[in-house]
Amino acid sequence: MDNLSDALKKLKITAVDRTEDSLEGCLDYLLQALTQNNMETSEKIQESGILQLFENLLIPQSPCTAKVANIIAEVAKNEFMRTPCVDAGLISPLVQLLNSKDQEVLLQTGRALGNICYDSHSLQAQLINMGVIPTLVSLLGIHYQNAALTEMCLVAFGNLAELESSKEQFASTNIAEEMVKLFQKQTEHDKREMIFEVLAPLAENDAIKLQLVEAGLVECLLQIVQQKVDSDKEDDIAELKTASDLMVLLLLGDESMQKLFEGGRGNVFQRVLSWIPSNNHQLQLAGALAIANFARNDGNCIHMVDNGIVEKLTDLLDRHVEDGNVTVQHAALSALRNLAIPVVNKAKMLEAGVTEAVLKFLKSEMPPVQFKLLGTLRMLIDAQAEAAEQLGKNIKLVERLVEWCEAKDHAGVMGESNRLLSALIRHSKSKDVIKTIVQSGGIKHLVTMATSEHVIMQNEALVALALIAALELDTAEKDLESTKLVQILHKLLIDERSAPEIKYNSMVLICALMGSESLHKEVQDLAFLDVVSKLRSHENKSVAQQASLTEQRLTVES
């Protein structure tokens, strides 16, 4: 053939006549032209209007089908050709061809669909709706020995698994089994990397997490960790990280996590424990994150604390105090925080020296570490009066909390600092703790906290302020005045949106403030009596009762 234009003209004629030999010759010429100059050839194909003829050429029995699909795959490498391919109605016949027995047709069809739908969530969603996922999964099972076809399936899975709508379809197939089988056969790093890239998005789905665990993926991952842990080769380090990260991801599902915990006797749980004292930062991190995930129910937490996990985690933290690894610090603190949630664990953890280990990170400038440190301390002192008093008298800690209460760039740290400040007072009920907090300038933060948009935080602040007013009013009087606390309480009581417990605790606080002459005068000036008397008919019994008591107190004191 003299040139591309002739070939395209001839192809138009032969596509209609169906003279197979001529058709094949034209298709071969086009493929060769695409290999030499893909973009220019693609433009000519688009201009010629030949794409519209391809729909009728994509038929299962034709010897030319694989070549037509190959041409479509080649032109669809160009972004400008993808919409014309869709407009030419090529998606539907290509999807039909995925049922072919011919491996070359399957390969080129997969490539064509992949290139047309590349980077387009709407087209990928269309493929999912057309049911390509079960078809591709069964192809992977049938043709696992064909490396090119396997790779095509993996690329397709990688793209489709990113879409939320695909997860349910994947979960209804035996994808987990097929992927694990494939993984066990792979020895090459690049191939395993491809499989990992598919497994990670799939494992975000809880049903698939469980399927992967049942299919034996965890054993494969543990094997990789064992093989690569002492290697300093870049590929091995990357694979170790991917395998241990995926392991942690599998533990995020409640069912898969419990299955692997096996009452704390499971082989997987024991292996993960051995990662914590290792010298490999990646394994320390994965080990601590895995423990944090296992510690998502009380039974597991109690079992782990009784079996010495706390000492392992505090030792790990000690290794990372000076210029330590921030991600490891964060993970170990996350695990300790979760372990401290069950009531029976708190005293045991305090005895094991957790507060001392955690306080070493007070100087940290990393918000994620600060956030977990605060959460761990707050969990530990819950209903533990002695520990709350000890911490609340620690001037360094209280000063740092007051500083973090102003961390406006880090809402989490700011919120947790306020909550811990309040918790120190509520759980210790100690005059010394209150004095330390007043001296460090903490009152203004508790008053601000009483205006939080979170009811739980408002409530915690009001209870702490009521204790301050009841136990150390003289010490705190000036700060309570300068923060305009009385005006804030007035607003909370007249606001119809205030929760019943907020109204109740605001009135308790008002009564406690009456012991101060200046604050008492503010209460009188703002006509609290009117507000409180209206609340006597409140639908909440506790609020109505407290309103009657507060009214009596205000009347007597006026």
PDB file of C-alpha atoms in Angstrom, residues 211-467:
ATOM      1  CA  GLN A 211     -11.864 -12.962  52.569  1.00  0.00           C
ATOM      2  CA  LEU A 212      -8.159 -12.124  52.195  1.00  0.00           C
ATOM      3  CA  VAL A 213      -7.457 -13.307  55.739  1.00  0.00           C
ATOM      4  CA  GLU A 214      -9.362 -16.551  55.091  1.00  0.00           C
ATOM      5  CA  ALA A 215      -7.537 -17.046  51.771  1.00  0.00           C
ATOM      6  CA  GLY A 216      -4.190 -17.009  53.625  1.00  0.00           C
ATOM      7  CA  LEU A 217      -2.796 -13.607  52.627  1.00  0.00           C
ATOM      8  CA  VAL A 218      -1.494 -12.965  56.150  1.00  0.00           C
ATOM      9  CA  GLU A 219       0.799 -16.010  56.027  1.00  0.00           C
ATOM     10  CA  CYS A 220       2.253 -14.681  52.738  1.00  0.00           C
ATOM     11  CA  LEU A 221       2.842 -11.255  54.284  1.00  0.00           C
ATOM     12  CA  LEU A 222       4.514 -12.690  57.391  1.00  0.00           C
ATOM     13  CA  GLN A 223       6.778 -14.752  55.151  1.00  0.00           C
ATOM     14  CA  ILE A 224       7.842 -11.647  53.218  1.00  0.00           C
ATOM     15  CA  VAL A 225       8.586  -9.824  56.474  1.00  0.00           C
ATOM     16  CA  GLN A 226      10.732 -12.727  57.652  1.00  0.00           C
ATOM     17  CA  GLN A 227      12.614 -12.901  54.343  1.00  0.00           C
ATOM     18  CA  LYS A 228      13.252  -9.166  53.945  1.00  0.00           C
ATOM     19  CA  VAL A 229      13.754  -7.918  57.503  1.00  0.00           C
ATOM     20  CA  ASP A 230      17.561  -8.012  57.475  1.00  0.00           C
ATOM     21  CA  SER A 231      18.063  -6.901  53.874  1.00  0.00           C
ATOM     22  CA  ASP A 232      19.318  -3.418  53.009  1.00  0.00           C
ATOM     23  CA  LYS A 233      18.396  -3.688  49.314  1.00  0.00           C
ATOM     24  CA  GLU A 234      15.992  -0.951  48.238  1.00  0.00           C
ATOM     25  CA  ASP A 235      13.459  -3.367  46.697  1.00  0.00           C
ATOM     26  CA  ASP A 236      13.399  -5.525  49.815  1.00  0.00           C
ATOM     27  CA  ILE A 237      12.938  -2.531  52.130  1.00  0.00           C
ATOM     28  CA  ALA A 238      10.039  -1.340  49.950  1.00  0.00           C
ATOM     29  CA  GLU A 239       8.461  -4.800  49.969  1.00  0.00           C
ATOM     30  CA  LEU A 240       8.813  -5.112  53.745  1.00  0.00           C
ATOM     31  CA  LYS A 241       7.044  -1.779  54.162  1.00  0.00           C
ATOM     32  CA  THR A 242       4.239  -2.692  51.772  1.00  0.00           C
ATOM     33  CA  ALA A 243       3.704  -6.107  53.376  1.00  0.00           C
ATOM     34  CA  SER A 244       3.636  -4.786  56.950  1.00  0.00           C
ATOM     35  CA  ASP A 245       1.385  -1.836  55.981  1.00  0.00           C
ATOM     36  CA  LEU A 246      -1.061  -4.220  54.302  1.00  0.00           C
ATOM     37  CA  MET A 247      -1.022  -6.411  57.395  1.00  0.00           C
ATOM     38  CA  VAL A 248      -2.078  -3.416  59.521  1.00  0.00           C
ATOM     39  CA  LEU A 249      -4.796  -2.559  56.981  1.00  0.00           C
ATOM     40  CA  LEU A 250      -6.274  -6.079  57.303  1.00  0.00           C
ATOM     41  CA  LEU A 251      -6.554  -5.519  61.071  1.00  0.00           C
ATOM     42  CA  LEU A 252      -8.811  -2.488  60.580  1.00  0.00           C
ATOM     43  CA  GLY A 253     -11.820  -4.732  59.974  1.00  0.00           C
ATOM     44  CA  ASP A 254     -13.481  -5.939  63.176  1.00  0.00           C
ATOM     45  CA  GLU A 255     -14.092  -9.487  61.962  1.00  0.00           C
ATOM     46  CA  SER A 256     -10.689  -9.927  60.321  1.00  0.00           C
ATOM     47  CA  MET A 257      -8.999  -8.450  63.421  1.00  0.00           C
ATOM     48  CA  GLN A 258     -10.778 -10.843  65.814  1.00  0.00           C
ATOM     49  CA  LYS A 259     -10.040 -13.797  63.543  1.00  0.00           C
ATOM     50  CA  LEU A 260      -6.318 -12.997  63.661  1.00  0.00           C
ATOM     51  CA  PHE A 261      -6.310 -12.242  67.413  1.00  0.00           C
ATOM     52  CA  GLU A 262      -7.649 -15.725  68.242  1.00  0.00           C
ATOM     53  CA  GLY A 263      -8.057 -14.856  71.910  1.00  0.00           C
ATOM     54  CA  GLY A 264      -4.469 -13.587  72.041  1.00  0.00           C
ATOM     55  CA  ARG A 265      -3.096 -17.043  71.226  1.00  0.00           C
ATOM     56  CA  GLY A 266      -3.040 -16.607  67.460  1.00  0.00           C
ATOM     57  CA  ASN A 267       0.206 -17.129  65.552  1.00  0.00           C
ATOM     58  CA  VAL A 268      -0.309 -13.782  63.786  1.00  0.00           C
ATOM     59  CA  PHE A 269      -0.767 -11.883  67.038  1.00  0.00           C
ATOM     60  CA  GLN A 270       2.366 -13.508  68.490  1.00  0.00           C
ATOM     61  CA  ARG A 271       4.418 -12.645  65.381  1.00  0.00           C
ATOM     62  CA  VAL A 272       3.237  -9.034  65.492  1.00  0.00           C
ATOM     63  CA  LEU A 273       4.306  -8.850  69.162  1.00  0.00           C
ATOM     64  CA  SER A 274       7.810  -9.877  68.134  1.00  0.00           C
ATOM     65  CA  TRP A 275       8.018  -6.868  65.782  1.00  0.00           C
ATOM     66  CA  ILE A 276       7.832  -4.340  68.619  1.00  0.00           C
ATOM     67  CA  PRO A 277      11.263  -5.015  70.178  1.00  0.00           C
ATOM     68  CA  SER A 278      12.874  -5.390  66.711  1.00  0.00           C
ATOM     69  CA  ASN A 279      15.519  -2.899  65.542  1.00  0.00           C
ATOM     70  CA  ASN A 280      13.690  -2.201  62.292  1.00  0.00           C
ATOM     71  CA  HIS A 281      11.694   1.056  62.471  1.00  0.00           C
ATOM     72  CA  GLN A 282       9.167  -0.109  59.882  1.00  0.00           C
ATOM     73  CA  LEU A 283       8.432  -3.252  61.910  1.00  0.00           C
ATOM     74  CA  GLN A 284       8.254  -1.311  65.190  1.00  0.00           C
ATOM     75  CA  LEU A 285       5.730   1.010  63.542  1.00  0.00           C
ATOM     76  CA  ALA A 286       3.647  -1.821  62.054  1.00  0.00           C
ATOM     77  CA  GLY A 287       3.778  -3.725  65.356  1.00  0.00           C
ATOM     78  CA  ALA A 288       2.542  -0.758  67.389  1.00  0.00           C
ATOM     79  CA  LEU A 289      -0.198   0.051  64.842  1.00  0.00           C
ATOM     80  CA  ALA A 290      -1.287  -3.597  64.838  1.00  0.00           C
ATOM     81  CA  ILE A 291      -1.557  -3.556  68.661  1.00  0.00           C
ATOM     82  CA  ALA A 292      -3.604  -0.331  68.444  1.00  0.00           C
ATOM     83  CA  ASN A 293      -5.949  -2.170  66.036  1.00  0.00           C
ATOM     84  CA  PHE A 294      -6.157  -5.297  68.201  1.00  0.00           C
ATOM     85  CA  ALA A 295      -7.000  -2.960  71.104  1.00  0.00           C
ATOM     86  CA  ARG A 296     -10.356  -1.994  69.637  1.00  0.00           C
ATOM     87  CA  ASN A 297     -12.404  -4.039  72.065  1.00  0.00           C
ATOM     88  CA  ASP A 298     -12.246  -4.318  75.832  1.00  0.00           C
ATOM     89  CA  GLY A 299     -11.667  -8.078  75.971  1.00  0.00           C
ATOM     90  CA  ASN A 300      -8.572  -7.854  73.762  1.00  0.00           C
ATOM     91  CA  CYS A 301      -7.248  -4.848  75.734  1.00  0.00           C
ATOM     92  CA  ILE A 302      -7.603  -6.615  79.089  1.00  0.00           C
ATOM     93  CA  HIS A 303      -5.929  -9.763  77.755  1.00  0.00           C
ATOM     94  CA  MET A 304      -3.004  -7.805  76.280  1.00  0.00           C
ATOM     95  CA  VAL A 305      -2.392  -5.717  79.417  1.00  0.00           C
ATOM     96  CA  ASP A 306      -2.493  -8.862  81.590  1.00  0.00           C
ATOM     97  CA  ASN A 307       0.087 -10.435  79.300  1.00  0.00           C
ATOM     98  CA  GLY A 308       2.693  -7.692  79.437  1.00  0.00           C
ATOM     99  CA  ILE A 309       2.082  -5.617  76.311  1.00  0.00           C
ATOM    100  CA  VAL A 310       2.434  -2.333  78.240  1.00  0.00           C
ATOM    101  CA  GLU A 311       6.091  -2.981  79.109  1.00  0.00           C
ATOM    102  CA  LYS A 312       6.857  -3.741  75.445  1.00  0.00           C
ATOM    103  CA  LEU A 313       5.263  -0.444  74.343  1.00  0.00           C
ATOM    104  CA  THR A 314       6.890   1.693  77.060  1.00  0.00           C
ATOM    105  CA  ASP A 315      10.293   0.161  76.192  1.00  0.00           C
ATOM    106  CA  LEU A 316       9.639   1.041  72.556  1.00  0.00           C
ATOM    107  CA  LEU A 317       8.753   4.624  73.505  1.00  0.00           C
ATOM    108  CA  ASP A 318      11.924   4.908  75.598  1.00  0.00           C
ATOM    109  CA  ARG A 319      13.962   3.979  72.532  1.00  0.00           C
ATOM    110  CA  HIS A 320      12.427   6.910  70.653  1.00  0.00           C
ATOM    111  CA  VAL A 321      12.604   9.755  73.183  1.00  0.00           C
ATOM    112  CA  GLU A 322      15.700  11.473  71.798  1.00  0.00           C
ATOM    113  CA  ASP A 323      15.371  12.367  68.084  1.00  0.00           C
ATOM    114  CA  GLY A 324      13.019   9.440  67.788  1.00  0.00           C
ATOM    115  CA  ASN A 325      10.908   8.344  64.893  1.00  0.00           C
ATOM    116  CA  VAL A 326       7.704  10.424  65.032  1.00  0.00           C
ATOM    117  CA  THR A 327       5.536   7.782  63.339  1.00  0.00           C
ATOM    118  CA  VAL A 328       6.666   5.152  65.853  1.00  0.00           C
ATOM    119  CA  GLN A 329       5.997   7.533  68.774  1.00  0.00           C
ATOM    120  CA  HIS A 330       2.530   8.250  67.408  1.00  0.00           C
ATOM    121  CA  ALA A 331       1.733   4.561  66.869  1.00  0.00           C
ATOM    122  CA  ALA A 332       2.934   3.459  70.322  1.00  0.00           C
ATOM    123  CA  LEU A 333       0.935   6.240  72.004  1.00  0.00           C
ATOM    124  CA  SER A 334      -2.151   5.255  69.945  1.00  0.00           C
ATOM    125  CA  ALA A 335      -1.822   1.692  71.220  1.00  0.00           C
ATOM    126  CA  LEU A 336      -1.442   2.823  74.846  1.00  0.00           C
ATOM    127  CA  ARG A 337      -4.428   5.143  74.555  1.00  0.00           C
ATOM    128  CA  ASN A 338      -6.665   2.330  73.281  1.00  0.00           C
ATOM    129  CA  LEU A 339      -5.390  -0.080  75.941  1.00  0.00           C
ATOM    130  CA  ALA A 340      -6.246   2.461  78.671  1.00  0.00           C
ATOM    131  CA  ILE A 341      -9.958   2.574  77.794  1.00  0.00           C
ATOM    132  CA  PRO A 342     -11.216  -0.429  79.869  1.00  0.00           C
ATOM    133  CA  VAL A 343     -11.616   0.577  83.532  1.00  0.00           C
ATOM    134  CA  VAL A 344      -9.702  -2.459  84.867  1.00  0.00           C
ATOM    135  CA  ASN A 345      -6.618  -1.557  82.802  1.00  0.00           C
ATOM    136  CA  LYS A 346      -6.131   1.982  84.110  1.00  0.00           C
ATOM    137  CA  ALA A 347      -4.644   1.167  87.543  1.00  0.00           C
ATOM    138  CA  LYS A 348      -2.469  -1.594  86.069  1.00  0.00           C
ATOM    139  CA  MET A 349      -1.088   0.756  83.417  1.00  0.00           C
ATOM    140  CA  LEU A 350      -0.476   3.531  85.930  1.00  0.00           C
ATOM    141  CA  GLU A 351       1.425   1.036  88.087  1.00  0.00           C
ATOM    142  CA  ALA A 352       3.453  -0.039  85.048  1.00  0.00           C
ATOM    143  CA  GLY A 353       4.727   3.553  84.725  1.00  0.00           C
ATOM    144  CA  VAL A 354       2.855   4.573  81.586  1.00  0.00           C
ATOM    145  CA  THR A 355       2.411   8.218  82.681  1.00  0.00           C
ATOM    146  CA  GLU A 356       6.174   8.587  83.226  1.00  0.00           C
ATOM    147  CA  ALA A 357       6.897   7.079  79.800  1.00  0.00           C
ATOM    148  CA  VAL A 358       4.327   9.357  78.121  1.00  0.00           C
ATOM    149  CA  LEU A 359       5.420  12.555  79.904  1.00  0.00           C
ATOM    150  CA  LYS A 360       8.877  12.246  78.328  1.00  0.00           C
ATOM    151  CA  PHE A 361       7.250  13.438  75.090  1.00  0.00           C
ATOM    152  CA  LEU A 362       5.888  16.685  76.547  1.00  0.00           C
ATOM    153  CA  LYS A 363       8.603  18.579  74.709  1.00  0.00           C
ATOM    154  CA  SER A 364       7.500  17.157  71.325  1.00  0.00           C
ATOM    155  CA  GLU A 365       6.675  19.771  68.713  1.00  0.00           C
ATOM    156  CA  MET A 366       4.772  17.298  66.507  1.00  0.00           C
ATOM    157  CA  PRO A 367       0.965  17.779  66.701  1.00  0.00           C
ATOM    158  CA  PRO A 368       0.119  14.090  65.981  1.00  0.00           C
ATOM    159  CA  VAL A 369       2.334  13.017  68.903  1.00  0.00           C
ATOM    160  CA  GLN A 370       0.945  15.776  71.155  1.00  0.00           C
ATOM    161  CA  PHE A 371      -2.610  14.706  70.299  1.00  0.00           C
ATOM    162  CA  LYS A 372      -2.047  11.031  71.198  1.00  0.00           C
ATOM    163  CA  LEU A 373      -0.060  11.923  74.318  1.00  0.00           C
ATOM    164  CA  LEU A 374      -2.983  14.028  75.612  1.00  0.00           C
ATOM    165  CA  GLY A 375      -5.542  11.347  74.756  1.00  0.00           C
ATOM    166  CA  THR A 376      -3.498   8.662  76.550  1.00  0.00           C
ATOM    167  CA  LEU A 377      -3.196  10.732  79.744  1.00  0.00           C
ATOM    168  CA  ARG A 378      -6.899  11.601  79.664  1.00  0.00           C
ATOM    169  CA  MET A 379      -7.882   7.935  79.371  1.00  0.00           C
ATOM    170  CA  LEU A 380      -5.494   6.938  82.168  1.00  0.00           C
ATOM    171  CA  ILE A 381      -6.799   9.396  84.784  1.00  0.00           C
ATOM    172  CA  ASP A 382     -10.485   8.718  84.128  1.00  0.00           C
ATOM    173  CA  ALA A 383     -11.901   8.080  87.650  1.00  0.00           C
ATOM    174  CA  GLN A 384      -8.334   7.669  88.992  1.00  0.00           C
ATOM    175  CA  ALA A 385      -8.232  10.414  91.653  1.00  0.00           C
ATOM    176  CA  GLU A 386      -4.686   9.833  92.844  1.00  0.00           C
ATOM    177  CA  ALA A 387      -3.202   9.815  89.345  1.00  0.00           C
ATOM    178  CA  ALA A 388      -5.237  12.904  88.388  1.00  0.00           C
ATOM    179  CA  GLU A 389      -3.951  14.737  91.457  1.00  0.00           C
ATOM    180  CA  GLN A 390      -0.350  13.748  90.803  1.00  0.00           C
ATOM    181  CA  LEU A 391      -0.518  14.929  87.185  1.00  0.00           C
ATOM    182  CA  GLY A 392      -2.554  18.033  88.035  1.00  0.00           C
ATOM    183  CA  LYS A 393       0.170  19.232  90.427  1.00  0.00           C
ATOM    184  CA  ASN A 394       2.847  18.746  87.734  1.00  0.00           C
ATOM    185  CA  ILE A 395       3.531  22.385  86.842  1.00  0.00           C
ATOM    186  CA  LYS A 396       5.471  21.517  83.650  1.00  0.00           C
ATOM    187  CA  LEU A 397       2.548  19.476  82.345  1.00  0.00           C
ATOM    188  CA  VAL A 398      -0.102  22.078  83.245  1.00  0.00           C
ATOM    189  CA  GLU A 399       1.917  24.911  81.667  1.00  0.00           C
ATOM    190  CA  ARG A 400       2.328  22.866  78.466  1.00  0.00           C
ATOM    191  CA  LEU A 401      -1.423  22.146  78.443  1.00  0.00           C
ATOM    192  CA  VAL A 402      -2.225  25.842  78.752  1.00  0.00           C
ATOM    193  CA  GLU A 403       0.168  26.547  75.878  1.00  0.00           C
ATOM    194  CA  TRP A 404      -1.472  23.860  73.709  1.00  0.00           C
ATOM    195  CA  CYS A 405      -4.938  25.215  74.553  1.00  0.00           C
ATOM    196  CA  GLU A 406      -3.965  28.065  72.217  1.00  0.00           C
ATOM    197  CA  ALA A 407      -2.813  25.834  69.329  1.00  0.00           C
ATOM    198  CA  LYS A 408      -5.389  27.291  66.930  1.00  0.00           C
ATOM    199  CA  ASP A 409      -3.735  25.635  63.916  1.00  0.00           C
ATOM    200  CA  HIS A 410      -4.315  22.204  65.444  1.00  0.00           C
ATOM    201  CA  ALA A 411      -7.917  21.869  66.566  1.00  0.00           C
ATOM    202  CA  GLY A 412      -7.380  18.298  67.800  1.00  0.00           C
ATOM    203  CA  VAL A 413      -4.482  19.246  70.081  1.00  0.00           C
ATOM    204  CA  MET A 414      -6.375  22.307  71.317  1.00  0.00           C
ATOM    205  CA  GLY A 415      -9.506  20.261  72.102  1.00  0.00           C
ATOM    206  CA  GLU A 416      -7.602  17.455  73.854  1.00  0.00           C
ATOM    207  CA  SER A 417      -5.598  19.954  75.962  1.00  0.00           C
ATOM    208  CA  ASN A 418      -8.789  21.592  77.159  1.00  0.00           C
ATOM    209  CA  ARG A 419     -10.362  18.228  77.924  1.00  0.00           C
ATOM    210  CA  LEU A 420      -7.319  17.036  79.901  1.00  0.00           C
ATOM    211  CA  LEU A 421      -7.210  20.306  81.873  1.00  0.00           C
ATOM    212  CA  SER A 422     -10.856  19.814  82.821  1.00  0.00           C
ATOM    213  CA  ALA A 423     -10.328  16.090  83.548  1.00  0.00           C
ATOM    214  CA  LEU A 424      -7.487  16.824  85.998  1.00  0.00           C
ATOM    215  CA  ILE A 425      -9.922  18.891  88.096  1.00  0.00           C
ATOM    216  CA  ARG A 426     -12.964  16.626  87.699  1.00  0.00           C
ATOM    217  CA  HIS A 427     -11.170  13.414  88.630  1.00  0.00           C
ATOM    218  CA  SER A 428      -8.899  14.774  91.374  1.00  0.00           C
ATOM    219  CA  LYS A 429     -11.331  17.243  93.032  1.00  0.00           C
ATOM    220  CA  SER A 430      -8.124  18.618  94.539  1.00  0.00           C
ATOM    221  CA  LYS A 431      -7.538  22.185  95.741  1.00  0.00           C
ATOM    222  CA  ASP A 432      -3.824  21.883  94.898  1.00  0.00           C
ATOM    223  CA  VAL A 433      -4.628  20.922  91.309  1.00  0.00           C
ATOM    224  CA  ILE A 434      -7.010  23.872  90.983  1.00  0.00           C
ATOM    225  CA  LYS A 435      -4.366  26.253  92.373  1.00  0.00           C
ATOM    226  CA  THR A 436      -1.784  24.938  89.886  1.00  0.00           C
ATOM    227  CA  ILE A 437      -4.210  25.422  86.982  1.00  0.00           C
ATOM    228  CA  VAL A 438      -5.223  28.925  88.131  1.00  0.00           C
ATOM    229  CA  GLN A 439      -1.566  29.964  88.554  1.00  0.00           C
ATOM    230  CA  SER A 440      -0.722  28.640  85.084  1.00  0.00           C
ATOM    231  CA  GLY A 441      -3.521  30.681  83.461  1.00  0.00           C
ATOM    232  CA  GLY A 442      -5.817  27.774  82.682  1.00  0.00           C
ATOM    233  CA  ILE A 443      -9.143  29.290  83.792  1.00  0.00           C
ATOM    234  CA  LYS A 444      -9.708  31.329  80.638  1.00  0.00           C
ATOM    235  CA  HIS A 445      -9.403  28.166  78.535  1.00  0.00           C
ATOM    236  CA  LEU A 446     -11.974  26.300  80.623  1.00  0.00           C
ATOM    237  CA  VAL A 447     -14.384  29.240  80.272  1.00  0.00           C
ATOM    238  CA  THR A 448     -13.846  29.290  76.484  1.00  0.00           C
ATOM    239  CA  MET A 449     -14.395  25.521  76.460  1.00  0.00           C
ATOM    240  CA  ALA A 450     -17.822  26.097  78.034  1.00  0.00           C
ATOM    241  CA  THR A 451     -18.832  27.785  74.759  1.00  0.00           C
ATOM    242  CA  SER A 452     -17.614  24.871  72.583  1.00  0.00           C
ATOM    243  CA  GLU A 453     -19.870  23.549  69.807  1.00  0.00           C
ATOM    244  CA  HIS A 454     -19.445  20.056  71.291  1.00  0.00           C
ATOM    245  CA  VAL A 455     -21.885  19.406  74.137  1.00  0.00           C
ATOM    246  CA  ILE A 456     -19.560  16.886  75.782  1.00  0.00           C
ATOM    247  CA  MET A 457     -16.760  19.480  75.997  1.00  0.00           C
ATOM    248  CA  GLN A 458     -19.119  22.219  77.216  1.00  0.00           C
ATOM    249  CA  ASN A 459     -20.313  19.903  79.942  1.00  0.00           C
ATOM    250  CA  GLU A 460     -16.826  18.874  81.034  1.00  0.00           C
ATOM    251  CA  ALA A 461     -15.843  22.539  81.291  1.00  0.00           C
ATOM    252  CA  LEU A 462     -18.921  23.508  83.344  1.00  0.00           C
ATOM    253  CA  VAL A 463     -18.386  20.643  85.817  1.00  0.00           C
ATOM    254  CA  ALA A 464     -14.714  21.613  86.247  1.00  0.00           C
ATOM    255  CA  LEU A 465     -15.624  25.285  86.725  1.00  0.00           C
ATOM    256  CA  ALA A 466     -18.281  24.339  89.317  1.00  0.00           C
ATOM    257  CA  LEU A 467     -15.616  22.401  91.258  1.00  0.00           C
TER     258      LEU A 467
END
